[in-house]
Amino acid sequence: MITRLFLQTHRTPILTEEDAGALEAACARTQDFAAKRIIVREQTPLTQCTLLLNGFIERFKDTAEGRRQILAIHVPGDFVDLHSYPLKRLEHSVAALTPVTIATFPHAAIRALTERSAALTELLWRSTLVDAAINREWIVSVGARSAAARLAHLFCEMFTRLERIGMTRGLEFDFPVTQIDLADATGLTAVHANRMLRQLREQGLVEFRQGLVKILDWAALKDFAGFDTGYLFFD
């Protein structure tokens, strides 16, 4: 089922069987992308939205000086660019962080869903608003949290979001990104990110090695990061 993880992430409003079927039928096709491949280029006219089925996707902007800021990391079940439906383009780019599989939903099909059902409209709108809430929390991290707390908060968020869709094993989860990716997501240099990862490990909070995250003390990690799930709007 193409939309299973999306509905597992966003559990309200509860859809009727008919509305759930209509959402599933709105998918036009699935497509695979290799790691680091661009999926959507900024300012390119768009006629479809992207649902991530497998792997991890980044939204990012590059500066003229060659610095990259990762604006979001998406997990399976996320609509990556649902806001492209009303905007028809993005002001940032979207790329595969890892090998990914996506499903595409034409804008015309999204419109038909919103015309069909108030519950579907609310669901898609809610998804976009939660995405914006996550983005605001990332701004807080980059602007107000210490370097180590930024990384700790990111690990807390990824664990919580992946646990919701059954992609964790106890306090471990696969997160096959590089230290450079982590640095770009937290506004750090790769050298500084490496130093902060070592600090978190030495403090007995979390370990990141070769794409595997092991949370060593969940309560202490949340406390150190100042992590609260409220901005994820889980029900």
C-alpha positions as a LaTeX table, in Angstrom:
\begin{tabular}{lrrr}
\hline
Residue & $x$ (\AA) & $y$ (\AA) & $z$ (\AA) \\
\hline
Met1 & 0.00 & 0.00 & 0.00 \\
Ile2 & 1.65 & 3.22 & $-1.21$ \\
Thr3 & 0.13 & 5.50 & 1.45 \\
Arg4 & 0.46 & 3.14 & 4.44 \\
Leu5 & 3.35 & 4.94 & 6.16 \\
Phe6 & 1.84 & 8.36 & 5.46 \\
Leu7 & $-1.37$ & 7.31 & 7.19 \\
Gln8 & 0.66 & 5.69 & 9.98 \\
Thr9 & 2.40 & 9.03 & 10.57 \\
His10 & $-0.74$ & 11.17 & 10.27 \\
Arg11 & $-3.46$ & 9.29 & 12.11 \\
Thr12 & $-6.05$ & 12.05 & 12.23 \\
Pro13 & $-8.44$ & 12.79 & 10.79 \\
Ile14 & $-9.45$ & 9.16 & 10.37 \\
Leu15 & $-10.36$ & 8.45 & 6.77 \\
Thr16 & $-13.25$ & 6.36 & 5.56 \\
Glu17 & $-12.35$ & 3.29 & 3.55 \\
Glu18 & $-13.49$ & 5.09 & 0.42 \\
Asp19 & $-11.34$ & 8.18 & 1.09 \\
Ala20 & $-8.31$ & 6.02 & 1.91 \\
Gly21 & $-8.83$ & 4.20 & $-1.37$ \\
Ala22 & $-9.07$ & 7.47 & $-3.27$ \\
Leu23 & $-5.80$ & 8.67 & $-1.73$ \\
Glu24 & $-4.09$ & 5.44 & $-2.71$ \\
Ala25 & $-5.47$ & 5.62 & $-6.26$ \\
Ala26 & $-4.18$ & 9.19 & $-6.70$ \\
Cys27 & $-0.60$ & 7.90 & $-7.03$ \\
Ala28 & 0.53 & 8.09 & $-10.63$ \\
Arg29 & 3.75 & 6.07 & $-10.43$ \\
Thr30 & 6.75 & 5.12 & $-8.30$ \\
Gln31 & 10.37 & 5.91 & $-9.11$ \\
Asp32 & 13.84 & 5.10 & $-7.71$ \\
Phe33 & 16.67 & 7.60 & $-7.27$ \\
Ala34 & 20.30 & 6.94 & $-6.38$ \\
Ala35 & 21.86 & 8.68 & $-3.38$ \\
Lys36 & 22.68 & 12.37 & $-3.93$ \\
Arg37 & 20.47 & 12.62 & $-7.03$ \\
Ile38 & 18.39 & 15.78 & $-7.40$ \\
Ile39 & 14.67 & 15.03 & $-7.38$ \\
Val40 & 13.33 & 18.59 & $-7.60$ \\
Arg41 & 15.35 & 21.65 & $-8.59$ \\
Glu42 & 14.50 & 25.02 & $-7.09$ \\
Gln43 & 12.36 & 27.37 & $-9.17$ \\
Thr44 & 11.46 & 24.60 & $-11.63$ \\
Pro45 & 7.74 & 24.48 & $-12.57$ \\
Leu46 & 6.09 & 21.48 & $-10.90$ \\
Thr47 & 2.96 & 19.52 & $-11.72$ \\
Gln48 & 3.20 & 16.78 & $-9.09$ \\
Cys49 & 3.93 & 16.13 & $-5.41$ \\
Thr50 & 6.38 & 13.60 & $-4.00$ \\
Leu51 & 5.70 & 10.99 & $-1.30$ \\
Leu52 & 8.78 & 9.26 & 0.11 \\
Leu53 & 8.35 & 5.49 & 0.34 \\
Asn54 & 11.86 & 4.32 & 1.24 \\
Gly55 & 15.15 & 5.97 & 2.22 \\
Phe56 & 15.91 & 9.52 & 3.32 \\
Ile57 & 15.45 & 12.79 & 1.42 \\
Glu58 & 16.87 & 16.25 & 2.10 \\
Arg59 & 15.48 & 19.67 & 1.31 \\
Phe60 & 18.32 & 22.16 & 0.95 \\
Lys61 & 19.69 & 25.44 & $-0.36$ \\
Asp62 & 23.25 & 26.10 & $-1.49$ \\
Thr63 & 24.88 & 29.51 & $-1.05$ \\
Ala64 & 26.97 & 31.28 & $-3.68$ \\
Glu65 & 30.02 & 30.41 & $-1.55$ \\
Gly66 & 29.26 & 26.70 & $-1.84$ \\
Arg67 & 27.86 & 26.12 & 1.66 \\
Arg68 & 24.84 & 23.86 & 1.95 \\
Gln69 & 22.08 & 24.23 & 4.52 \\
Ile70 & 19.84 & 21.20 & 4.85 \\
Leu71 & 16.37 & 22.55 & 5.63 \\
Ala72 & 14.68 & 19.24 & 6.37 \\
Ile73 & 15.32 & 15.52 & 6.41 \\
His74 & 12.36 & 13.41 & 5.35 \\
Val75 & 11.62 & 9.85 & 6.41 \\
Pro76 & 9.41 & 7.26 & 4.69 \\
Gly77 & 5.77 & 8.30 & 4.79 \\
Asp78 & 6.51 & 12.02 & 4.34 \\
Phe79 & 5.08 & 14.13 & 1.57 \\
Val80 & 8.24 & 16.01 & 0.63 \\
Asp81 & 6.77 & 18.87 & $-1.37$ \\
Leu82 & 3.02 & 18.91 & $-0.83$ \\
His83 & 3.23 & 22.71 & $-0.70$ \\
Ser84 & 4.21 & 22.64 & $-4.38$ \\
Tyr85 & 0.53 & 21.97 & $-5.15$ \\
Pro86 & $-0.57$ & 25.59 & $-4.50$ \\
Leu87 & 2.84 & 27.18 & $-5.18$ \\
Lys88 & 3.68 & 25.24 & $-8.40$ \\
Arg89 & 7.42 & 25.51 & $-7.67$ \\
Leu90 & 9.84 & 25.39 & $-4.75$ \\
Glu91 & 12.34 & 28.02 & $-3.63$ \\
His92 & 14.73 & 25.22 & $-2.58$ \\
Ser93 & 15.90 & 21.89 & $-4.01$ \\
Val94 & 15.07 & 18.32 & $-3.01$ \\
Ala95 & 17.59 & 15.46 & $-3.26$ \\
Ala96 & 18.04 & 11.85 & $-2.20$ \\
Leu97 & 20.31 & 11.56 & 0.83 \\
Thr98 & 20.33 & 7.79 & 0.36 \\
Pro99 & 18.92 & 5.54 & $-2.36$ \\
Val100 & 15.17 & 6.26 & $-2.29$ \\
Thr101 & 11.86 & 5.18 & $-3.74$ \\
Ile102 & 9.23 & 7.85 & $-4.22$ \\
Ala103 & 5.62 & 7.97 & $-5.35$ \\
Thr104 & 4.30 & 10.88 & $-7.39$ \\
Phe105 & 0.86 & 12.45 & $-7.06$ \\
Pro106 & $-0.18$ & 14.83 & $-9.88$ \\
His107 & $-1.44$ & 18.22 & $-8.76$ \\
Ala108 & $-4.67$ & 17.49 & $-10.61$ \\
Ala109 & $-5.13$ & 14.40 & $-8.46$ \\
Ile110 & $-4.44$ & 16.39 & $-5.27$ \\
Arg111 & $-7.09$ & 18.90 & $-6.33$ \\
Ala112 & $-9.57$ & 16.08 & $-6.94$ \\
Leu113 & $-8.89$ & 14.70 & $-3.45$ \\
Thr114 & $-9.55$ & 18.08 & $-1.83$ \\
Glu115 & $-12.77$ & 18.47 & $-3.82$ \\
Arg116 & $-13.88$ & 14.97 & $-2.88$ \\
Ser117 & $-13.59$ & 15.08 & 0.90 \\
Ala118 & $-13.20$ & 17.52 & 3.78 \\
Ala119 & $-11.30$ & 14.83 & 5.72 \\
Leu120 & $-8.77$ & 14.39 & 2.91 \\
Thr121 & $-8.36$ & 18.16 & 2.67 \\
Glu122 & $-7.73$ & 18.38 & 6.42 \\
Leu123 & $-5.27$ & 15.48 & 6.31 \\
Leu124 & $-3.16$ & 17.00 & 3.53 \\
Trp125 & $-3.32$ & 20.45 & 5.12 \\
Arg126 & $-2.33$ & 19.01 & 8.50 \\
Ser127 & 0.66 & 17.24 & 6.92 \\
Thr128 & 1.90 & 20.54 & 5.48 \\
Leu129 & 1.43 & 22.36 & 8.80 \\
Val130 & 3.34 & 19.70 & 10.74 \\
Asp131 & 6.13 & 20.00 & 8.18 \\
Ala132 & 6.23 & 23.75 & 8.88 \\
Ala133 & 6.30 & 23.14 & 12.63 \\
Ile134 & 9.31 & 20.85 & 12.24 \\
Asn135 & 11.01 & 23.53 & 10.15 \\
Arg136 & 10.48 & 26.09 & 12.93 \\
Glu137 & 12.03 & 23.73 & 15.48 \\
Trp138 & 15.07 & 23.36 & 13.21 \\
Ile139 & 15.40 & 27.16 & 13.14 \\
Val140 & 15.43 & 27.13 & 16.95 \\
Ser141 & 18.20 & 24.53 & 16.90 \\
Val142 & 20.44 & 26.45 & 14.51 \\
Gly143 & 19.77 & 29.79 & 16.17 \\
Ala144 & 19.58 & 28.99 & 19.87 \\
Arg145 & 20.91 & 25.53 & 20.77 \\
Ser146 & 24.52 & 24.61 & 21.41 \\
Ala147 & 26.35 & 22.62 & 18.75 \\
Ala148 & 26.12 & 19.35 & 20.69 \\
Ala149 & 22.46 & 19.95 & 21.56 \\
Arg150 & 21.63 & 20.50 & 17.87 \\
Leu151 & 22.93 & 17.04 & 16.99 \\
Ala152 & 21.27 & 15.50 & 20.05 \\
His153 & 17.94 & 17.09 & 19.11 \\
Leu154 & 18.21 & 15.81 & 15.53 \\
Phe155 & 18.85 & 12.27 & 16.76 \\
Cys156 & 15.88 & 12.53 & 19.13 \\
Glu157 & 13.64 & 13.72 & 16.32 \\
Met158 & 14.75 & 11.06 & 13.86 \\
Phe159 & 14.30 & 8.33 & 16.46 \\
Thr160 & 10.80 & 9.53 & 17.36 \\
Arg161 & 9.64 & 9.87 & 13.77 \\
Leu162 & 11.10 & 6.51 & 12.72 \\
Glu163 & 9.72 & 4.75 & 15.79 \\
Arg164 & 6.22 & 5.91 & 14.78 \\
Ile165 & 6.50 & 4.01 & 11.50 \\
Gly166 & 8.19 & 0.93 & 12.95 \\
Met167 & 11.72 & 1.63 & 11.71 \\
Thr168 & 13.60 & 1.41 & 15.02 \\
Arg169 & 15.03 & $-1.55$ & 16.91 \\
Gly170 & 14.86 & $-0.80$ & 20.59 \\
Leu171 & 16.96 & 2.35 & 20.94 \\
Glu172 & 18.80 & 1.83 & 17.63 \\
Phe173 & 17.93 & 2.93 & 14.11 \\
Asp174 & 19.53 & 3.12 & 10.71 \\
Phe175 & 20.39 & 6.65 & 9.63 \\
Pro176 & 22.75 & 6.18 & 6.64 \\
Val177 & 23.90 & 9.76 & 6.27 \\
Thr178 & 27.40 & 11.20 & 6.47 \\
Gln179 & 28.94 & 13.46 & 9.09 \\
Ile180 & 28.93 & 16.16 & 6.42 \\
Asp181 & 25.15 & 15.71 & 6.06 \\
Leu182 & 24.76 & 16.05 & 9.83 \\
Ala183 & 26.90 & 19.20 & 9.76 \\
Asp184 & 24.84 & 20.69 & 6.92 \\
Ala185 & 21.62 & 19.95 & 8.80 \\
Thr186 & 22.80 & 21.63 & 12.01 \\
Gly187 & 24.73 & 24.62 & 10.68 \\
Leu188 & 28.12 & 23.25 & 11.73 \\
Thr189 & 31.37 & 22.52 & 9.96 \\
Ala190 & 32.19 & 18.85 & 9.44 \\
Val191 & 35.12 & 19.15 & 11.87 \\
His192 & 32.94 & 20.69 & 14.57 \\
Ala193 & 30.20 & 18.11 & 14.03 \\
Asn194 & 32.76 & 15.32 & 14.42 \\
Arg195 & 33.93 & 16.84 & 17.69 \\
Met196 & 30.37 & 17.15 & 18.99 \\
Leu197 & 29.56 & 13.56 & 18.03 \\
Arg198 & 32.53 & 12.44 & 20.08 \\
Gln199 & 31.34 & 14.56 & 23.00 \\
Leu200 & 27.87 & 13.00 & 22.90 \\
Arg201 & 29.40 & 9.53 & 22.83 \\
Glu202 & 31.79 & 10.26 & 25.70 \\
Gln203 & 28.91 & 11.66 & 27.76 \\
Gly204 & 27.11 & 8.32 & 27.34 \\
Leu205 & 24.20 & 9.82 & 25.42 \\
Val206 & 24.29 & 8.57 & 21.81 \\
Glu207 & 26.67 & 6.92 & 19.36 \\
Phe208 & 26.71 & 7.40 & 15.60 \\
Arg209 & 28.85 & 5.04 & 13.54 \\
Gln210 & 28.61 & 4.04 & 9.88 \\
Gly211 & 24.98 & 5.04 & 9.50 \\
Leu212 & 23.79 & 3.42 & 12.73 \\
Val213 & 22.50 & 5.47 & 15.68 \\
Lys214 & 22.59 & 3.87 & 19.13 \\
Ile215 & 20.89 & 5.85 & 21.87 \\
Leu216 & 22.75 & 5.05 & 25.07 \\
Asp217 & 20.51 & 6.94 & 27.52 \\
Trp218 & 17.17 & 8.11 & 26.09 \\
Ala219 & 16.04 & 10.14 & 29.08 \\
Ala220 & 19.40 & 11.90 & 29.39 \\
Leu221 & 19.59 & 12.54 & 25.64 \\
Lys222 & 16.13 & 14.16 & 25.60 \\
Asp223 & 17.03 & 16.29 & 28.59 \\
Phe224 & 20.34 & 17.39 & 27.07 \\
Ala225 & 18.67 & 18.29 & 23.77 \\
Gly226 & 15.64 & 19.95 & 25.35 \\
Phe227 & 13.53 & 17.64 & 23.20 \\
Asp228 & 9.75 & 17.60 & 23.44 \\
Thr229 & 7.51 & 15.82 & 20.91 \\
Gly230 & 4.87 & 18.56 & 20.96 \\
Tyr231 & 5.97 & 20.12 & 17.67 \\
Leu232 & 5.47 & 16.79 & 15.89 \\
Phe233 & 1.75 & 16.86 & 16.76 \\
Phe234 & 1.45 & 13.12 & 17.34 \\
Asp235 & $-2.02$ & 12.04 & 18.47 \\
\hline
\end{tabular}
